[in-house]
């Protein structure tokens, strides 16, 4: 590759840092530039996932890319693991006879790797974020010059990842500060409304004597105003807590868990009908338990909303609520929500369960899953999930039963 052509390729890759495209598409474009520059059949970016201690195929371009997306390799596995550990790029012209090469991916995809470029991706602090791999040159063989060019483009991709992370952290920090100020301001306004309701309360007895029908209506209206006003404040505070990663304090009162779940199922039914998604429920009666009604309702609604949104028309969402025990004396309130959506790779499930997820939709924040996790932690509960790409996802929640 001539010097002028190398400069053009680098400029093309760098331009992707400043496009209006969403972050995911920018990374794929940079990967495509890398592939075109060395005439590769396919390419992938594997990022290190600390919770799995593995490299995960996060961005893939080429045949069977959808099968490779989300697959993980142990950091001690394959040439990718070797380059990640050593930080040294590697040109493999005969990977099948390289003792470091792992055939697992080739076997899974029914594919043959004849040549391979693997380069580390380093952040601004020198920390290795993952690796970029380019597979099988279409014409001729990969060269040391190709390896050097891939390394430069990998650095550009790493810069894009770092910039996106910093931008997201700054955005969430600003959002948390804004929501915190809003929550404080709304609390002051809520107190004004509640104060006026208390001031008017003594006059209700006189209205009851003179206008019984008006009294009943005003009592209902005052109750609705009081409930809605408090919920506005708590919703704002809940979002602020979710952004900061804080756990809300639970206001525990006796409630039926089954009835709270049932009410949220009814609330989500219009959306399910609109999306032509079938709701199936098995909700067993549960004894009265000490729960924060507000947090539980938000938790259940967000779970159902996510499941319905993830399910294509004609699919179904299954909801199960029941009482279970751990084989000992402790009883649990159990909730299971399953969908027949696209599913998620393991790294995505792990991010959600650990409260690190951002939305897969452009501009999303992932607050819905953080609100779910917040409510579970506030009740000293646990959750887990299983997901299979192309088949769907199931979330399971267990909350210790505290009897009134």
mmCIF file of C-alpha atoms in Angstrom:
data_model
loop_
_atom_site.group_PDB
_atom_site.id
_atom_site.type_symbol
_atom_site.label_atom_id
_atom_site.label_comp_id
_atom_site.label_asym_id
_atom_site.label_seq_id
_atom_site.Cartn_x
_atom_site.Cartn_y
_atom_site.Cartn_z
ATOM 1 C CA UNK A 1 0.000 0.000 0.000
ATOM 2 C CA UNK A 2 1.408 3.372 -1.026
ATOM 3 C CA UNK A 3 1.910 6.197 1.455
ATOM 4 C CA UNK A 4 -0.888 8.245 -0.098
ATOM 5 C CA UNK A 5 -3.300 5.306 0.148
ATOM 6 C CA UNK A 6 -2.374 4.685 3.807
ATOM 7 C CA UNK A 7 -3.074 8.332 4.637
ATOM 8 C CA UNK A 8 -6.438 8.121 2.861
ATOM 9 C CA UNK A 9 -7.416 5.014 4.836
ATOM 10 C CA UNK A 10 -6.426 6.619 8.150
ATOM 11 C CA UNK A 11 -8.407 9.757 7.282
ATOM 12 C CA UNK A 12 -11.442 7.671 6.357
ATOM 13 C CA UNK A 13 -11.286 5.776 9.664
ATOM 14 C CA UNK A 14 -10.770 8.986 11.661
ATOM 15 C CA UNK A 15 -13.743 10.664 9.988
ATOM 16 C CA UNK A 16 -15.998 8.032 11.541
ATOM 17 C CA UNK A 17 -15.205 9.515 14.971
ATOM 18 C CA UNK A 18 -17.070 12.687 14.053
ATOM 19 C CA UNK A 19 -20.084 11.402 12.161
ATOM 20 C CA UNK A 20 -23.638 11.813 13.407
ATOM 21 C CA UNK A 21 -24.126 8.045 13.366
ATOM 22 C CA UNK A 22 -24.754 6.256 16.663
ATOM 23 C CA UNK A 23 -21.761 4.761 18.446
ATOM 24 C CA UNK A 24 -22.462 1.152 17.438
ATOM 25 C CA UNK A 25 -22.612 2.038 13.741
ATOM 26 C CA UNK A 26 -19.436 4.128 13.958
ATOM 27 C CA UNK A 27 -17.514 1.141 15.318
ATOM 28 C CA UNK A 28 -18.806 -1.079 12.527
ATOM 29 C CA UNK A 29 -17.801 1.527 9.927
ATOM 30 C CA UNK A 30 -14.279 1.720 11.374
ATOM 31 C CA UNK A 31 -14.087 -2.074 11.276
ATOM 32 C CA UNK A 32 -15.217 -2.042 7.635
ATOM 33 C CA UNK A 33 -12.505 0.504 6.783
ATOM 34 C CA UNK A 34 -9.924 -1.804 8.384
ATOM 35 C CA UNK A 35 -11.190 -4.773 6.364
ATOM 36 C CA UNK A 36 -11.164 -2.856 3.091
ATOM 37 C CA UNK A 37 -7.666 -1.519 3.700
ATOM 38 C CA UNK A 38 -6.191 -5.058 3.838
ATOM 39 C CA UNK A 39 -8.753 -6.831 1.595
ATOM 40 C CA UNK A 40 -10.035 -9.033 4.453
ATOM 41 C CA UNK A 41 -13.127 -11.258 4.235
ATOM 42 C CA UNK A 42 -14.262 -10.517 7.762
ATOM 43 C CA UNK A 43 -13.412 -8.623 10.888
ATOM 44 C CA UNK A 44 -14.325 -8.389 14.553
ATOM 45 C CA UNK A 45 -13.723 -6.329 17.657
ATOM 46 C CA UNK A 46 -13.496 -8.348 20.861
ATOM 47 C CA UNK A 47 -13.775 -6.329 24.075
ATOM 48 C CA UNK A 48 -12.641 -7.507 27.487
ATOM 49 C CA UNK A 49 -15.498 -8.265 29.908
ATOM 50 C CA UNK A 50 -14.107 -8.269 33.488
ATOM 51 C CA UNK A 51 -17.088 -10.066 35.039
ATOM 52 C CA UNK A 52 -16.518 -13.014 32.670
ATOM 53 C CA UNK A 53 -12.721 -12.622 32.439
ATOM 54 C CA UNK A 54 -13.241 -13.158 28.740
ATOM 55 C CA UNK A 55 -13.069 -11.455 25.368
ATOM 56 C CA UNK A 56 -16.514 -10.947 23.846
ATOM 57 C CA UNK A 57 -17.253 -10.524 20.129
ATOM 58 C CA UNK A 58 -19.013 -7.142 20.330
ATOM 59 C CA UNK A 59 -18.714 -5.885 16.730
ATOM 60 C CA UNK A 60 -18.561 -8.303 13.815
ATOM 61 C CA UNK A 61 -18.643 -7.735 10.043
ATOM 62 C CA UNK A 62 -18.750 -10.513 7.454
ATOM 63 C CA UNK A 63 -20.503 -13.786 6.727
ATOM 64 C CA UNK A 64 -22.221 -15.389 9.737
ATOM 65 C CA UNK A 65 -21.564 -12.260 11.807
ATOM 66 C CA UNK A 66 -24.889 -12.748 13.621
ATOM 67 C CA UNK A 67 -23.726 -16.182 14.818
ATOM 68 C CA UNK A 68 -20.457 -14.798 16.136
ATOM 69 C CA UNK A 69 -21.933 -11.733 17.854
ATOM 70 C CA UNK A 70 -21.867 -12.165 21.623
ATOM 71 C CA UNK A 71 -19.669 -15.282 21.632
ATOM 72 C CA UNK A 72 -16.917 -15.143 24.256
ATOM 73 C CA UNK A 73 -13.362 -16.481 24.437
ATOM 74 C CA UNK A 74 -11.477 -17.026 27.668
ATOM 75 C CA UNK A 75 -8.498 -14.662 27.995
ATOM 76 C CA UNK A 76 -6.230 -17.718 27.898
ATOM 77 C CA UNK A 77 -7.839 -19.006 24.704
ATOM 78 C CA UNK A 78 -6.701 -18.598 21.123
ATOM 79 C CA UNK A 79 -4.587 -16.036 19.339
ATOM 80 C CA UNK A 80 -6.968 -13.279 20.471
ATOM 81 C CA UNK A 81 -6.239 -14.184 24.088
ATOM 82 C CA UNK A 82 -2.510 -14.281 23.413
ATOM 83 C CA UNK A 83 -2.494 -10.797 21.863
ATOM 84 C CA UNK A 84 -4.694 -9.429 24.662
ATOM 85 C CA UNK A 85 -2.392 -10.814 27.361
ATOM 86 C CA UNK A 86 0.915 -9.837 25.740
ATOM 87 C CA UNK A 87 -0.177 -6.594 24.082
ATOM 88 C CA UNK A 88 1.792 -7.615 20.986
ATOM 89 C CA UNK A 89 0.188 -7.684 17.487
ATOM 90 C CA UNK A 90 0.402 -10.956 15.591
ATOM 91 C CA UNK A 91 0.386 -11.915 11.912
ATOM 92 C CA UNK A 92 -0.770 -15.532 11.431
ATOM 93 C CA UNK A 93 -0.349 -16.917 7.914
ATOM 94 C CA UNK A 94 -1.068 -20.512 8.930
ATOM 95 C CA UNK A 95 -3.243 -20.324 12.075
ATOM 96 C CA UNK A 96 -4.403 -23.944 11.771
ATOM 97 C CA UNK A 97 -0.862 -25.061 12.688
ATOM 98 C CA UNK A 98 -0.349 -22.378 15.322
ATOM 99 C CA UNK A 99 -0.518 -24.006 18.796
ATOM 100 C CA UNK A 100 -2.149 -20.813 20.131
ATOM 101 C CA UNK A 101 -5.002 -20.960 17.621
ATOM 102 C CA UNK A 102 -8.348 -22.126 18.985
ATOM 103 C CA UNK A 103 -10.477 -23.983 16.408
ATOM 104 C CA UNK A 104 -13.642 -23.530 18.492
ATOM 105 C CA UNK A 105 -14.942 -20.567 16.487
ATOM 106 C CA UNK A 106 -14.202 -22.237 13.151
ATOM 107 C CA UNK A 107 -15.991 -25.404 14.277
ATOM 108 C CA UNK A 108 -19.008 -23.469 15.558
ATOM 109 C CA UNK A 109 -19.316 -21.459 12.337
ATOM 110 C CA UNK A 110 -18.267 -24.263 9.959
ATOM 111 C CA UNK A 111 -15.588 -21.916 8.681
ATOM 112 C CA UNK A 112 -11.875 -22.169 7.888
ATOM 113 C CA UNK A 113 -9.413 -19.482 8.976
ATOM 114 C CA UNK A 114 -6.469 -19.439 6.566
ATOM 115 C CA UNK A 115 -4.847 -16.185 7.707
ATOM 116 C CA UNK A 116 -5.336 -13.801 10.581
ATOM 117 C CA UNK A 117 -4.333 -10.318 11.717
ATOM 118 C CA UNK A 118 -4.750 -9.658 15.450
ATOM 119 C CA UNK A 119 -3.858 -6.362 17.135
ATOM 120 C CA UNK A 120 -4.458 -5.040 20.669
ATOM 121 C CA UNK A 121 -6.793 -2.106 21.319
ATOM 122 C CA UNK A 122 -5.439 0.197 24.013
ATOM 123 C CA UNK A 123 -7.151 3.013 25.874
ATOM 124 C CA UNK A 124 -5.639 6.413 26.598
ATOM 125 C CA UNK A 125 -4.222 5.105 29.894
ATOM 126 C CA UNK A 126 -2.485 2.223 28.135
ATOM 127 C CA UNK A 127 -4.961 -0.348 29.402
ATOM 128 C CA UNK A 128 -5.857 -3.003 26.826
ATOM 129 C CA UNK A 129 -9.577 -2.804 26.031
ATOM 130 C CA UNK A 130 -9.636 -5.802 23.718
ATOM 131 C CA UNK A 131 -8.403 -6.848 20.294
ATOM 132 C CA UNK A 132 -9.254 -6.321 16.630
ATOM 133 C CA UNK A 133 -9.053 -9.310 14.321
ATOM 134 C CA UNK A 134 -9.193 -9.411 10.519
ATOM 135 C CA UNK A 135 -9.679 -12.771 8.830
ATOM 136 C CA UNK A 136 -8.647 -14.262 5.468
ATOM 137 C CA UNK A 137 -7.196 -11.946 2.817
ATOM 138 C CA UNK A 138 -9.230 -12.248 -0.377
ATOM 139 C CA UNK A 139 -6.227 -11.915 -2.706
ATOM 140 C CA UNK A 140 -2.682 -12.802 -1.769
ATOM 141 C CA UNK A 141 -1.539 -12.967 1.839
ATOM 142 C CA UNK A 142 -1.472 -10.544 4.758
ATOM 143 C CA UNK A 143 1.776 -8.620 5.206
ATOM 144 C CA UNK A 144 3.586 -6.865 8.027
ATOM 145 C CA UNK A 145 2.456 -3.620 6.412
ATOM 146 C CA UNK A 146 -1.182 -4.822 6.711
ATOM 147 C CA UNK A 147 -0.528 -5.597 10.383
ATOM 148 C CA UNK A 148 0.810 -2.083 10.988
ATOM 149 C CA UNK A 149 -2.180 -0.488 9.221
ATOM 150 C CA UNK A 150 -4.613 -2.604 11.249
ATOM 151 C CA UNK A 151 -2.849 -1.473 14.442
ATOM 152 C CA UNK A 152 -3.361 2.183 13.536
ATOM 153 C CA UNK A 153 -7.068 1.664 12.806
ATOM 154 C CA UNK A 154 -7.433 -0.343 16.040
ATOM 155 C CA UNK A 155 -6.067 2.687 17.917
ATOM 156 C CA UNK A 156 -8.731 4.839 16.251
ATOM 157 C CA UNK A 157 -11.425 2.330 17.246
ATOM 158 C CA UNK A 158 -10.116 2.343 20.843
ATOM 159 C CA UNK A 159 -10.324 6.143 20.838
ATOM 160 C CA UNK A 160 -13.951 5.923 19.702
ATOM 161 C CA UNK A 161 -14.725 3.500 22.549
ATOM 162 C CA UNK A 162 -13.003 5.705 25.140
ATOM 163 C CA UNK A 163 -14.760 8.838 23.850
ATOM 164 C CA UNK A 164 -18.131 7.093 23.986
ATOM 165 C CA UNK A 165 -17.488 5.914 27.549
ATOM 166 C CA UNK A 166 -16.430 9.378 28.727
ATOM 167 C CA UNK A 167 -19.390 10.997 26.962
ATOM 168 C CA UNK A 168 -21.763 8.514 28.582
ATOM 169 C CA UNK A 169 -20.292 9.075 32.040
ATOM 170 C CA UNK A 170 -20.508 12.855 31.613
ATOM 171 C CA UNK A 171 -24.074 12.571 30.349
ATOM 172 C CA UNK A 172 -25.160 10.398 33.269
ATOM 173 C CA UNK A 173 -23.366 12.631 35.793
ATOM 174 C CA UNK A 174 -25.133 15.694 34.402
ATOM 175 C CA UNK A 175 -28.442 13.821 34.305
ATOM 176 C CA UNK A 176 -28.002 12.683 37.916
ATOM 177 C CA UNK A 177 -27.264 16.227 39.048
ATOM 178 C CA UNK A 178 -30.250 17.574 37.122
ATOM 179 C CA UNK A 179 -32.603 14.893 38.440
ATOM 180 C CA UNK A 180 -31.335 15.456 41.978
ATOM 181 C CA UNK A 181 -32.139 19.167 41.744
ATOM 182 C CA UNK A 182 -35.515 18.376 40.181
ATOM 183 C CA UNK A 183 -36.319 15.912 42.963
ATOM 184 C CA UNK A 184 -35.500 18.567 45.581
ATOM 185 C CA UNK A 185 -37.591 21.167 43.763
ATOM 186 C CA UNK A 186 -40.499 18.775 43.271
ATOM 187 C CA UNK A 187 -40.359 17.773 46.940
ATOM 188 C CA UNK A 188 -40.798 21.421 47.925
ATOM 189 C CA UNK A 189 -43.772 21.759 45.584
ATOM 190 C CA UNK A 190 -45.233 18.490 46.848
ATOM 191 C CA UNK A 191 -45.019 19.778 50.420
ATOM 192 C CA UNK A 192 -46.932 22.907 49.392
ATOM 193 C CA UNK A 193 -49.729 20.815 47.859
ATOM 194 C CA UNK A 194 -49.866 18.461 50.841
ATOM 195 C CA UNK A 195 -49.868 21.458 53.168
ATOM 196 C CA UNK A 196 -52.903 22.935 51.458
ATOM 197 C CA UNK A 197 -54.682 19.576 51.582
ATOM 198 C CA UNK A 198 -54.075 19.460 55.345
ATOM 199 C CA UNK A 199 -55.281 23.049 55.701
ATOM 200 C CA UNK A 200 -58.533 22.290 53.879
ATOM 201 C CA UNK A 201 -59.163 19.012 55.709
ATOM 202 C CA UNK A 202 -60.966 20.540 58.754
ATOM 203 C CA UNK A 203 -63.471 22.248 56.464
ATOM 204 C CA UNK A 204 -64.558 18.934 54.987
ATOM 205 C CA UNK A 205 -66.732 18.160 58.026
ATOM 206 C CA UNK A 206 -68.762 21.324 57.420
ATOM 207 C CA UNK A 207 -69.117 20.420 53.746
ATOM 208 C CA UNK A 208 -70.193 16.925 54.757
ATOM 209 C CA UNK A 209 -73.004 18.413 56.882
ATOM 210 C CA UNK A 210 -74.247 20.769 54.187
ATOM 211 C CA UNK A 211 -73.432 18.832 50.989
ATOM 212 C CA UNK A 212 -72.955 15.092 51.622
ATOM 213 C CA UNK A 213 -72.600 14.263 47.932
ATOM 214 C CA UNK A 214 -69.996 16.983 47.391
ATOM 215 C CA UNK A 215 -68.159 15.748 50.483
ATOM 216 C CA UNK A 216 -67.788 12.237 49.051
ATOM 217 C CA UNK A 217 -66.547 13.625 45.753
ATOM 218 C CA UNK A 218 -64.061 15.959 47.451
ATOM 219 C CA UNK A 219 -62.750 13.177 49.647
ATOM 220 C CA UNK A 220 -62.085 11.072 46.556
ATOM 221 C CA UNK A 221 -60.494 13.998 44.730
ATOM 222 C CA UNK A 222 -58.292 14.928 47.691
ATOM 223 C CA UNK A 223 -57.159 11.318 48.002
ATOM 224 C CA UNK A 224 -56.300 11.121 44.286
ATOM 225 C CA UNK A 225 -54.418 14.440 44.419
ATOM 226 C CA UNK A 226 -52.469 13.315 47.477
ATOM 227 C CA UNK A 227 -51.515 9.957 45.925
ATOM 228 C CA UNK A 228 -50.541 11.406 42.547
ATOM 229 C CA UNK A 229 -48.521 14.223 44.125
ATOM 230 C CA UNK A 230 -46.485 11.866 46.288
ATOM 231 C CA UNK A 231 -45.907 9.504 43.349
ATOM 232 C CA UNK A 232 -44.589 12.332 41.166
ATOM 233 C CA UNK A 233 -41.979 13.054 43.801
ATOM 234 C CA UNK A 234 -41.092 9.395 44.296
ATOM 235 C CA UNK A 235 -40.826 8.796 40.539
ATOM 236 C CA UNK A 236 -38.350 11.652 40.251
ATOM 237 C CA UNK A 237 -36.363 10.437 43.245
ATOM 238 C CA UNK A 238 -36.401 6.871 41.894
ATOM 239 C CA UNK A 239 -34.885 7.986 38.581
ATOM 240 C CA UNK A 240 -32.247 10.046 40.405
ATOM 241 C CA UNK A 241 -31.342 7.025 42.575
ATOM 242 C CA UNK A 242 -31.158 4.753 39.520
ATOM 243 C CA UNK A 243 -28.797 7.125 37.711
ATOM 244 C CA UNK A 244 -26.517 7.438 40.744
ATOM 245 C CA UNK A 245 -26.606 3.712 41.391
ATOM 246 C CA UNK A 246 -28.069 4.305 44.861
ATOM 247 C CA UNK A 247 -30.643 1.999 46.451
ATOM 248 C CA UNK A 248 -33.966 3.584 47.371
ATOM 249 C CA UNK A 249 -35.278 3.225 50.900
ATOM 250 C CA UNK A 250 -38.302 0.921 51.000
ATOM 251 C CA UNK A 251 -41.456 2.081 52.777
ATOM 252 C CA UNK A 252 -42.763 -1.318 53.873
ATOM 253 C CA UNK A 253 -46.483 -1.871 54.337
ATOM 254 C CA UNK A 254 -48.704 -4.983 54.090
ATOM 255 C CA UNK A 255 -49.601 -5.796 50.471
ATOM 256 C CA UNK A 256 -50.463 -8.796 48.335
ATOM 257 C CA UNK A 257 -47.591 -9.396 45.918
ATOM 258 C CA UNK A 258 -49.880 -11.334 43.559
ATOM 259 C CA UNK A 259 -52.360 -8.444 43.414
ATOM 260 C CA UNK A 260 -49.612 -5.905 42.679
ATOM 261 C CA UNK A 261 -48.342 -8.071 39.821
ATOM 262 C CA UNK A 262 -51.887 -8.539 38.503
ATOM 263 C CA UNK A 263 -52.483 -4.778 38.493
ATOM 264 C CA UNK A 264 -49.330 -4.147 36.423
ATOM 265 C CA UNK A 265 -50.306 -6.877 33.962
ATOM 266 C CA UNK A 266 -53.590 -5.023 33.400
ATOM 267 C CA UNK A 267 -51.667 -1.764 32.987
ATOM 268 C CA UNK A 268 -49.439 -3.210 30.247
ATOM 269 C CA UNK A 269 -52.258 -4.919 28.318
ATOM 270 C CA UNK A 270 -52.982 -1.924 26.002
ATOM 271 C CA UNK A 271 -49.344 -1.856 24.840
ATOM 272 C CA UNK A 272 -49.347 -5.641 24.329
ATOM 273 C CA UNK A 273 -52.515 -5.429 22.206
ATOM 274 C CA UNK A 274 -51.039 -2.587 20.183
ATOM 275 C CA UNK A 275 -47.918 -4.655 19.463
ATOM 276 C CA UNK A 276 -49.958 -7.852 18.901
ATOM 277 C CA UNK A 277 -48.119 -9.628 21.714
ATOM 278 C CA UNK A 278 -49.968 -12.276 23.724
ATOM 279 C CA UNK A 279 -49.799 -12.032 27.526
ATOM 280 C CA UNK A 280 -50.022 -15.327 29.409
ATOM 281 C CA UNK A 281 -50.191 -15.285 33.199
ATOM 282 C CA UNK A 282 -49.998 -17.794 36.008
ATOM 283 C CA UNK A 283 -50.385 -15.730 39.167
ATOM 284 C CA UNK A 284 -50.840 -17.761 42.317
ATOM 285 C CA UNK A 285 -52.262 -16.178 45.501
ATOM 286 C CA UNK A 286 -49.612 -14.934 47.935
ATOM 287 C CA UNK A 287 -49.972 -14.088 51.639
ATOM 288 C CA UNK A 288 -49.788 -10.457 52.836
ATOM 289 C CA UNK A 289 -46.177 -9.291 52.883
ATOM 290 C CA UNK A 290 -44.268 -6.174 53.881
ATOM 291 C CA UNK A 291 -43.574 -4.461 50.554
ATOM 292 C CA UNK A 292 -43.051 -1.020 49.124
ATOM 293 C CA UNK A 293 -46.054 -0.858 46.786
ATOM 294 C CA UNK A 294 -44.554 1.961 44.729
ATOM 295 C CA UNK A 295 -41.216 0.198 44.122
ATOM 296 C CA UNK A 296 -42.773 -3.198 43.402
ATOM 297 C CA UNK A 297 -45.210 -1.718 40.885
ATOM 298 C CA UNK A 298 -42.406 0.120 39.087
ATOM 299 C CA UNK A 299 -40.276 -3.012 39.093
ATOM 300 C CA UNK A 300 -42.995 -5.226 37.636
ATOM 301 C CA UNK A 301 -44.143 -2.667 35.070
ATOM 302 C CA UNK A 302 -40.619 -2.079 33.761
ATOM 303 C CA UNK A 303 -40.009 -5.830 33.483
ATOM 304 C CA UNK A 304 -43.239 -6.303 31.537
ATOM 305 C CA UNK A 305 -42.662 -3.227 29.384
ATOM 306 C CA UNK A 306 -39.172 -4.398 28.403
ATOM 307 C CA UNK A 307 -40.464 -7.883 27.613
ATOM 308 C CA UNK A 308 -43.320 -6.621 25.429
ATOM 309 C CA UNK A 309 -41.033 -4.182 23.608
ATOM 310 C CA UNK A 310 -38.524 -6.969 22.930
ATOM 311 C CA UNK A 311 -41.163 -9.341 21.521
ATOM 312 C CA UNK A 312 -42.101 -9.205 17.819
ATOM 313 C CA UNK A 313 -45.756 -9.226 16.681
ATOM 314 C CA UNK A 314 -47.237 -12.677 17.129
ATOM 315 C CA UNK A 315 -44.924 -13.494 20.030
ATOM 316 C CA UNK A 316 -45.821 -13.943 23.664
ATOM 317 C CA UNK A 317 -44.824 -12.813 27.134
ATOM 318 C CA UNK A 318 -45.359 -15.231 30.001
ATOM 319 C CA UNK A 319 -45.725 -13.947 33.585
ATOM 320 C CA UNK A 320 -45.567 -16.223 36.622
ATOM 321 C CA UNK A 321 -45.921 -15.106 40.237
ATOM 322 C CA UNK A 322 -45.876 -17.541 43.143
ATOM 323 C CA UNK A 323 -44.640 -18.357 46.628
ATOM 324 C CA UNK A 324 -41.531 -20.523 46.883
ATOM 325 C CA UNK A 325 -39.056 -21.713 49.515
ATOM 326 C CA UNK A 326 -35.350 -22.478 49.533
ATOM 327 C CA UNK A 327 -35.693 -25.860 51.172
ATOM 328 C CA UNK A 328 -35.339 -24.306 54.633
ATOM 329 C CA UNK A 329 -37.522 -21.986 56.669
ATOM 330 C CA UNK A 330 -37.277 -18.944 54.395
ATOM 331 C CA UNK A 331 -40.159 -18.253 52.009
ATOM 332 C CA UNK A 332 -39.811 -16.096 48.894
ATOM 333 C CA UNK A 333 -42.073 -14.161 46.602
ATOM 334 C CA UNK A 334 -41.142 -15.304 43.109
ATOM 335 C CA UNK A 335 -41.679 -13.532 39.794
ATOM 336 C CA UNK A 336 -40.700 -14.839 36.365
ATOM 337 C CA UNK A 337 -41.137 -12.935 33.094
ATOM 338 C CA UNK A 338 -40.298 -14.640 29.784
ATOM 339 C CA UNK A 339 -40.467 -13.280 26.244
ATOM 340 C CA UNK A 340 -39.999 -14.713 22.773
ATOM 341 C CA UNK A 341 -37.885 -11.802 21.550
ATOM 342 C CA UNK A 342 -34.463 -11.622 19.942
ATOM 343 C CA UNK A 343 -32.634 -12.589 23.133
ATOM 344 C CA UNK A 344 -29.289 -11.244 24.324
ATOM 345 C CA UNK A 345 -25.680 -12.422 24.436
ATOM 346 C CA UNK A 346 -24.281 -13.369 27.883
ATOM 347 C CA UNK A 347 -22.275 -10.159 28.320
ATOM 348 C CA UNK A 348 -25.448 -8.103 27.873
ATOM 349 C CA UNK A 349 -27.321 -10.146 30.484
ATOM 350 C CA UNK A 350 -24.418 -9.701 32.908
ATOM 351 C CA UNK A 351 -24.397 -5.912 32.387
ATOM 352 C CA UNK A 352 -28.117 -5.734 33.180
ATOM 353 C CA UNK A 353 -27.913 -7.879 36.319
ATOM 354 C CA UNK A 354 -24.974 -5.847 37.628
ATOM 355 C CA UNK A 355 -26.635 -2.485 36.918
ATOM 356 C CA UNK A 356 -24.106 -1.462 34.253
ATOM 357 C CA UNK A 357 -26.342 -1.641 31.210
ATOM 358 C CA UNK A 358 -27.129 1.166 28.830
ATOM 359 C CA UNK A 359 -29.983 0.938 26.378
ATOM 360 C CA UNK A 360 -29.355 -0.848 23.094
ATOM 361 C CA UNK A 361 -31.538 1.798 21.470
ATOM 362 C CA UNK A 362 -29.928 5.005 20.229
ATOM 363 C CA UNK A 363 -30.148 7.672 22.911
ATOM 364 C CA UNK A 364 -31.360 5.244 25.577
ATOM 365 C CA UNK A 365 -30.070 5.261 29.137
ATOM 366 C CA UNK A 366 -30.948 1.795 30.433
ATOM 367 C CA UNK A 367 -32.759 3.369 33.395
ATOM 368 C CA UNK A 368 -35.624 0.858 33.219
ATOM 369 C CA UNK A 369 -33.415 -2.081 34.174
ATOM 370 C CA UNK A 370 -31.688 -0.010 36.867
ATOM 371 C CA UNK A 371 -35.075 0.817 38.396
ATOM 372 C CA UNK A 372 -35.871 -2.906 38.446
ATOM 373 C CA UNK A 373 -32.581 -3.692 40.164
ATOM 374 C CA UNK A 374 -33.072 -0.823 42.610
ATOM 375 C CA UNK A 375 -36.445 -2.194 43.741
ATOM 376 C CA UNK A 376 -35.020 -5.711 44.148
ATOM 377 C CA UNK A 377 -32.099 -4.493 46.273
ATOM 378 C CA UNK A 378 -34.423 -2.300 48.366
ATOM 379 C CA UNK A 379 -36.323 -5.485 49.317
ATOM 380 C CA UNK A 380 -33.108 -7.512 49.882
ATOM 381 C CA UNK A 381 -34.030 -9.687 46.921
ATOM 382 C CA UNK A 382 -32.040 -11.320 44.125
ATOM 383 C CA UNK A 383 -32.481 -11.754 40.385
ATOM 384 C CA UNK A 384 -31.011 -13.733 37.548
ATOM 385 C CA UNK A 385 -31.702 -14.236 33.869
ATOM 386 C CA UNK A 386 -31.196 -16.627 31.013
ATOM 387 C CA UNK A 387 -31.281 -15.636 27.374
ATOM 388 C CA UNK A 388 -30.779 -17.317 24.044
ATOM 389 C CA UNK A 389 -30.224 -15.184 20.944
ATOM 390 C CA UNK A 390 -33.105 -15.685 18.541
ATOM 391 C CA UNK A 391 -35.342 -17.376 21.109
ATOM 392 C CA UNK A 392 -35.972 -14.984 23.987
ATOM 393 C CA UNK A 393 -35.137 -14.005 27.540
ATOM 394 C CA UNK A 394 -36.354 -14.964 31.013
ATOM 395 C CA UNK A 395 -35.860 -12.868 34.153
ATOM 396 C CA UNK A 396 -36.398 -14.431 37.590
ATOM 397 C CA UNK A 397 -36.797 -12.430 40.798
ATOM 398 C CA UNK A 398 -36.920 -13.679 44.405
ATOM 399 C CA UNK A 399 -37.863 -11.405 47.304
ATOM 400 C CA UNK A 400 -37.719 -12.716 50.889
ATOM 401 C CA UNK A 401 -41.206 -12.887 52.369
ATOM 402 C CA UNK A 402 -41.591 -10.600 55.361
ATOM 403 C CA UNK A 403 -44.921 -11.163 57.034
ATOM 404 C CA UNK A 404 -46.689 -8.205 58.667
#
